[in-house]
XYZ file of C-alpha atoms in Angstrom:
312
model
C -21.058 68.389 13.589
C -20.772 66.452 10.403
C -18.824 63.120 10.697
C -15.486 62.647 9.004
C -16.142 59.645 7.963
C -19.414 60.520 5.733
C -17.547 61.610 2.869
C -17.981 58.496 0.361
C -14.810 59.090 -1.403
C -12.411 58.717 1.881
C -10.375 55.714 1.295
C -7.875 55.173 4.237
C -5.936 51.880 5.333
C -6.273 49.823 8.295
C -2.518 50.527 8.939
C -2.972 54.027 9.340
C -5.504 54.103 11.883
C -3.496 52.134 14.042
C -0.933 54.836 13.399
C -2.928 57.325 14.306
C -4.690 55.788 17.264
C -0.774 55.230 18.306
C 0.180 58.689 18.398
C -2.984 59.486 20.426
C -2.195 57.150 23.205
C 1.720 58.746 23.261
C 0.942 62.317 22.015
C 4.310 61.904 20.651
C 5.423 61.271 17.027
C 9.027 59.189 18.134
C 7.542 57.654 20.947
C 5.166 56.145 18.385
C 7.164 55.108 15.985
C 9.203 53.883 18.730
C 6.637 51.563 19.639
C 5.537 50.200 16.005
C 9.226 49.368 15.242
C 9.094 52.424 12.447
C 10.938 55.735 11.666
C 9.519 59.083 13.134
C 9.835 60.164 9.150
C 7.152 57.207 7.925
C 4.829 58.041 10.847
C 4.258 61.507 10.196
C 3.554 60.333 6.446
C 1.271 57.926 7.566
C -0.861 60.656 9.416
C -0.268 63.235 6.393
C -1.725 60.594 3.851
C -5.084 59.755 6.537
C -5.707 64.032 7.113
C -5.678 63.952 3.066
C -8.334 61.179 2.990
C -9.950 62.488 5.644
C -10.068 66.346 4.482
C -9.414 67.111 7.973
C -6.728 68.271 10.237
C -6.264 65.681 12.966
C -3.009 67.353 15.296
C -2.259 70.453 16.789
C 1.652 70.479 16.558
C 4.538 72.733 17.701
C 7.987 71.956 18.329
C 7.361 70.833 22.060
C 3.283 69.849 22.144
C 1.148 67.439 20.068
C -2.574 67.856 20.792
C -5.728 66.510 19.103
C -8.208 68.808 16.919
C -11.961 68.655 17.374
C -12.290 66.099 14.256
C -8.831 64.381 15.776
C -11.253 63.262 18.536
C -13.884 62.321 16.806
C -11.242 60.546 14.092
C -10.407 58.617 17.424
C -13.490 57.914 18.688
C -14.724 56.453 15.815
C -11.308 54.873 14.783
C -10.530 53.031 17.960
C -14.295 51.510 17.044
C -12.928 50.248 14.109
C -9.566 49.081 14.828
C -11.454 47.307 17.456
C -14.234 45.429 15.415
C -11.579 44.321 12.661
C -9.784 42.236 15.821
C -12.858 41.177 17.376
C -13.373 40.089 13.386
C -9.795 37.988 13.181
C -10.207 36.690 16.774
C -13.584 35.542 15.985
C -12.705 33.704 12.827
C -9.709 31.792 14.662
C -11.665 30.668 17.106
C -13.984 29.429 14.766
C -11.076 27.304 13.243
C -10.077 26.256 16.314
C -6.883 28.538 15.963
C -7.372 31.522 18.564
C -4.220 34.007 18.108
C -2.832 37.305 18.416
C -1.508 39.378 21.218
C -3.545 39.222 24.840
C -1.750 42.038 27.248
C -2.174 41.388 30.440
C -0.834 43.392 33.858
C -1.010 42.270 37.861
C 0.765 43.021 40.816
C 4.483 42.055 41.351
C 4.446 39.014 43.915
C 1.116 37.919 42.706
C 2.015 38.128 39.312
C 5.143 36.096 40.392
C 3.669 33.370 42.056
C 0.486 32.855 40.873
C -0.788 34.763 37.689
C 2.406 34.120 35.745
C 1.900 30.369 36.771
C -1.774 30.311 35.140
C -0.815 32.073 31.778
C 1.949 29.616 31.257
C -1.382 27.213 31.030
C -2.898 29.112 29.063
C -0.522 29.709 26.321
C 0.132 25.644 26.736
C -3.452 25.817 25.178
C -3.437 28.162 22.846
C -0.049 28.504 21.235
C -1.309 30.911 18.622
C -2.232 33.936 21.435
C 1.164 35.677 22.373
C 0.789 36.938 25.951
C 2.304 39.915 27.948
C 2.411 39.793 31.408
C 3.108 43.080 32.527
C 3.900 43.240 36.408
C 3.544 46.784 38.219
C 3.040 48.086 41.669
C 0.134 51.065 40.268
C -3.146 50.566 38.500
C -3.030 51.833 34.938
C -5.521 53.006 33.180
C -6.158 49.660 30.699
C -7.405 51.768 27.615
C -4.901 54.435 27.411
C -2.167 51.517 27.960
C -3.307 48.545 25.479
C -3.940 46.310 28.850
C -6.394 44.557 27.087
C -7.128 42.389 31.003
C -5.751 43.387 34.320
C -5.742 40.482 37.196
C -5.906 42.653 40.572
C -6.288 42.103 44.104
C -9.156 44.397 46.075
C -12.632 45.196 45.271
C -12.465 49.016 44.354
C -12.858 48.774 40.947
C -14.198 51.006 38.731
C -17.646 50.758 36.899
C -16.484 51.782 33.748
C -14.607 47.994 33.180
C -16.026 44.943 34.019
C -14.947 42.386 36.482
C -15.500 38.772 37.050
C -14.328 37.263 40.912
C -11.798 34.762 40.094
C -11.522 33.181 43.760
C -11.920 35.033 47.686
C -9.268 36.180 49.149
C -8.985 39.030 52.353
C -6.126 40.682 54.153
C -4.870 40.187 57.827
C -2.954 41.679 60.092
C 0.132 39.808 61.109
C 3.450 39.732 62.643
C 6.162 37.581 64.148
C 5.988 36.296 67.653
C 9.130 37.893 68.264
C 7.709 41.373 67.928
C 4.202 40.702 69.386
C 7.018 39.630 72.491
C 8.521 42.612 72.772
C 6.220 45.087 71.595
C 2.966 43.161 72.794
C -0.261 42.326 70.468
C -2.172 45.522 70.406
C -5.436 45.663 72.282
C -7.584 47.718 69.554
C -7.894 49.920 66.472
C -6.290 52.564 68.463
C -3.601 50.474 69.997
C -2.524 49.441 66.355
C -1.951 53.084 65.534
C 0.788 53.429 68.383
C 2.827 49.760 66.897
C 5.019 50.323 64.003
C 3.475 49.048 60.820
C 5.141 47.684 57.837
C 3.037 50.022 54.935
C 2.830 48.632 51.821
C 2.313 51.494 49.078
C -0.692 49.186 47.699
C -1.762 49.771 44.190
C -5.281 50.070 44.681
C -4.584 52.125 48.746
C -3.340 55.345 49.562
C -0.312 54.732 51.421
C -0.490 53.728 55.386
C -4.404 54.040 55.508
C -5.572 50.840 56.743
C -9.243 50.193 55.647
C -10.573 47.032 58.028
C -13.667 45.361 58.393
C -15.197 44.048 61.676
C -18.355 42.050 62.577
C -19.807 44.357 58.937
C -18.725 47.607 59.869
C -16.162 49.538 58.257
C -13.314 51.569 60.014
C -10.032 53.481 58.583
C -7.047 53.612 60.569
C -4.116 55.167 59.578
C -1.194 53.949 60.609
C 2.699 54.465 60.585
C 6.255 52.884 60.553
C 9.852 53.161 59.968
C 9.678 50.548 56.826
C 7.575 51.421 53.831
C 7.803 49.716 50.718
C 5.989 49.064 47.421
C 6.712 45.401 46.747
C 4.584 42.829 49.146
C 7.019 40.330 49.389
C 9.829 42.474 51.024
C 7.340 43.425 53.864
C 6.254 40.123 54.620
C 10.058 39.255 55.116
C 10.364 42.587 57.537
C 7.111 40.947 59.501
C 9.150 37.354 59.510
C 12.670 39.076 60.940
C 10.757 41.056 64.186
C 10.035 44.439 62.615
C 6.422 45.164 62.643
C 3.388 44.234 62.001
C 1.864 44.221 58.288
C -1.269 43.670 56.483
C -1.317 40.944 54.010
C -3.370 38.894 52.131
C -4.247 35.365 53.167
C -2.981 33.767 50.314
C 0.579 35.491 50.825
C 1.052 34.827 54.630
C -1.163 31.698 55.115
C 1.597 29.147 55.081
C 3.788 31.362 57.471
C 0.672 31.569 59.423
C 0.316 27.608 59.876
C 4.004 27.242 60.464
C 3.779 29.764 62.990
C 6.385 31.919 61.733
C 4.234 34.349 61.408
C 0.710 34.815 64.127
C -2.640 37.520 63.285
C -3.083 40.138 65.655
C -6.423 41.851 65.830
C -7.880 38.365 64.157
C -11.534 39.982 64.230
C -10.267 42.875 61.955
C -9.846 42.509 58.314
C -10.134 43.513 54.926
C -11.542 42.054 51.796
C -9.291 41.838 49.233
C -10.356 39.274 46.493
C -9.625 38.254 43.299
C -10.894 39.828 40.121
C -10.575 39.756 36.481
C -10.694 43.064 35.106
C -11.387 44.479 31.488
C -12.758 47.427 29.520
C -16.258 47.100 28.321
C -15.309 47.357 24.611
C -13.206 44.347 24.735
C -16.477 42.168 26.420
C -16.513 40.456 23.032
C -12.916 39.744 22.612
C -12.549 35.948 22.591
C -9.307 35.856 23.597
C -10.601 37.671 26.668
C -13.555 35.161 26.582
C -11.112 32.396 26.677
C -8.875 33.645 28.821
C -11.006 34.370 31.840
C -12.906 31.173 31.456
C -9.101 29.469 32.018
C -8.858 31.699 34.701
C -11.732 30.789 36.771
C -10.756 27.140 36.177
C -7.322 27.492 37.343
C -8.092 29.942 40.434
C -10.976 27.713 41.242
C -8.486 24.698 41.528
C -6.277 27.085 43.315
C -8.582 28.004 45.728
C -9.453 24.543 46.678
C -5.662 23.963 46.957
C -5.740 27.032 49.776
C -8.426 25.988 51.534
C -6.943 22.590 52.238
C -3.427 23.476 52.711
């Protein structure tokens, strides 16, 4: 198929590929200009005036459904290239003058995001003023193209191989309750002793819900568990675990000072799961350098952080 973009006389703007590219990610024409700050009216101009230039119809539209054509895709393909390269260009040339800017999106979990991540970006913006970041906190992985994450900081290691990752610091999970409830209830024996104690489940955003996936002596084994408390926000569980009601699975870094205090004691200590740290990103932003400069203040801060852990 012949490329849109071979016709020498197409002449189209920067501006209205990242129109265009905008109303691919929402499939919708308001939602777009919703986004951009702009009327629905100059949006569907803007795509009008890049079909002209392009000799080439890029939507499918009807009163209720907006769907890409054959050379839509490839417009998009090729455009998001583009779009891309230009930042990469501007990014590049700041840093060269010392004066890194633009907008860095980034998205984590909610308690982590709290406590830690949103801790280590304040940093980084300290350093580099010019870069305007977005901490977007969520309890679901997204998918980081189709949602302008441009780097997602997530706990686990299922990750795909279609971004890449670099291991910020080690973290696992354990399984923990209070001594009130391992009083009453009694510290389960084994794996199939767990599955009869009620279990605070934590809709994880990288777990399917109440399947616990544990790791002893290098073997792998699934239990799935139940309770009468499920939630999707870490921090609300660990307080359930702290007041008597069950036993949850949490990472180190959460529970590890109610651990020492004693507020909180492991049950099953020889079972747990890895769980660390991970800077995540697509491979067409492995370039970027605000990414570049962003996870290199990352692995500084996390490894100071991790040292802090260790010794507290």
């Amino acid at each position: 198929m012949k490329s849109v973009f071979t016709n020498q006389n197409n002449k189209f703007s920067i501006e209205d590929l990242q129109v265009f590219c905008e109303v691919v990610r929402t499939l919708n024409f308001s939602q777009a200009a919703q986004r951009l700050g702009s009327s629905p009216a100059y949006i569907t101009k803007r795509i009008q005036t890049l079909e002209t230039q392009l000799e080439c119809k890029l939507f499918h539209r009807s009163t209720r459904h907006v769907s890409l054509t054959e050379q839509g895709e490839q417009v998009y393909e090729l455009g998001r290239r583009i779009l891309d390269s230009v930042i990469e260009l501007h990014e590049e040339l700041g840093v060269k003058r010392n004066e890194p800017r633009g907008v860095l999106r980034v998205s984590t979990s909610f308690g982590f995001g709290r406590r830690v991540v949103g801790e280590s970006l304040a940093e980084f913006s300290r350093k580099y003023p010019e870069i305007q970041v977005r901490l977007d906190v969520l309890d679901h992985l997204l998918d980081l193209a189709q949602n302008k994450i441009d780097l997602d900081i997530r706990i686990g290691d299922v990750i795909s191989p279609h971004y890449i990752a670099r291991r910020l610091a080690r973290n696992h999970r354990v399984l923990c309750a209070s001594p009130s409830y391992v009083e009453e209830h009694g510290a389960p024996a084994d794996l199939r002793a767990l599955t009869q104690q009620n279990c605070l489940i934590i809709k994880e955003r990288d777990h399917p819900v109440g399947l616990w996936k544990l790791t002893r002596r290098g073997h792998s084994y699934n239990v799935k568990v139940r309770g009468s408390l499920v939630t999707n926000n870490g921090e609300i569980a660990v307080a359930w675990a702290l007041r008597g009601h069950g036993i949850t699975l949490r990472s180190i870094w959460d529970v590890g000072s109610h651990l020492q205090t004693g507020a909180l004691v492991t049950v099953l200590p020889e079972y747990t799961q890895e769980a660390n740290i991970w800077a995540v990103y697509p491979e067409r932003l492995s370039s970027s350098a605000k990414i570049k400069l962003c996870v290199k203040h990352m692995e500084e801060y996390f490894q100071r952080w991790e040292q802090e852990q260790t010794a507290s």
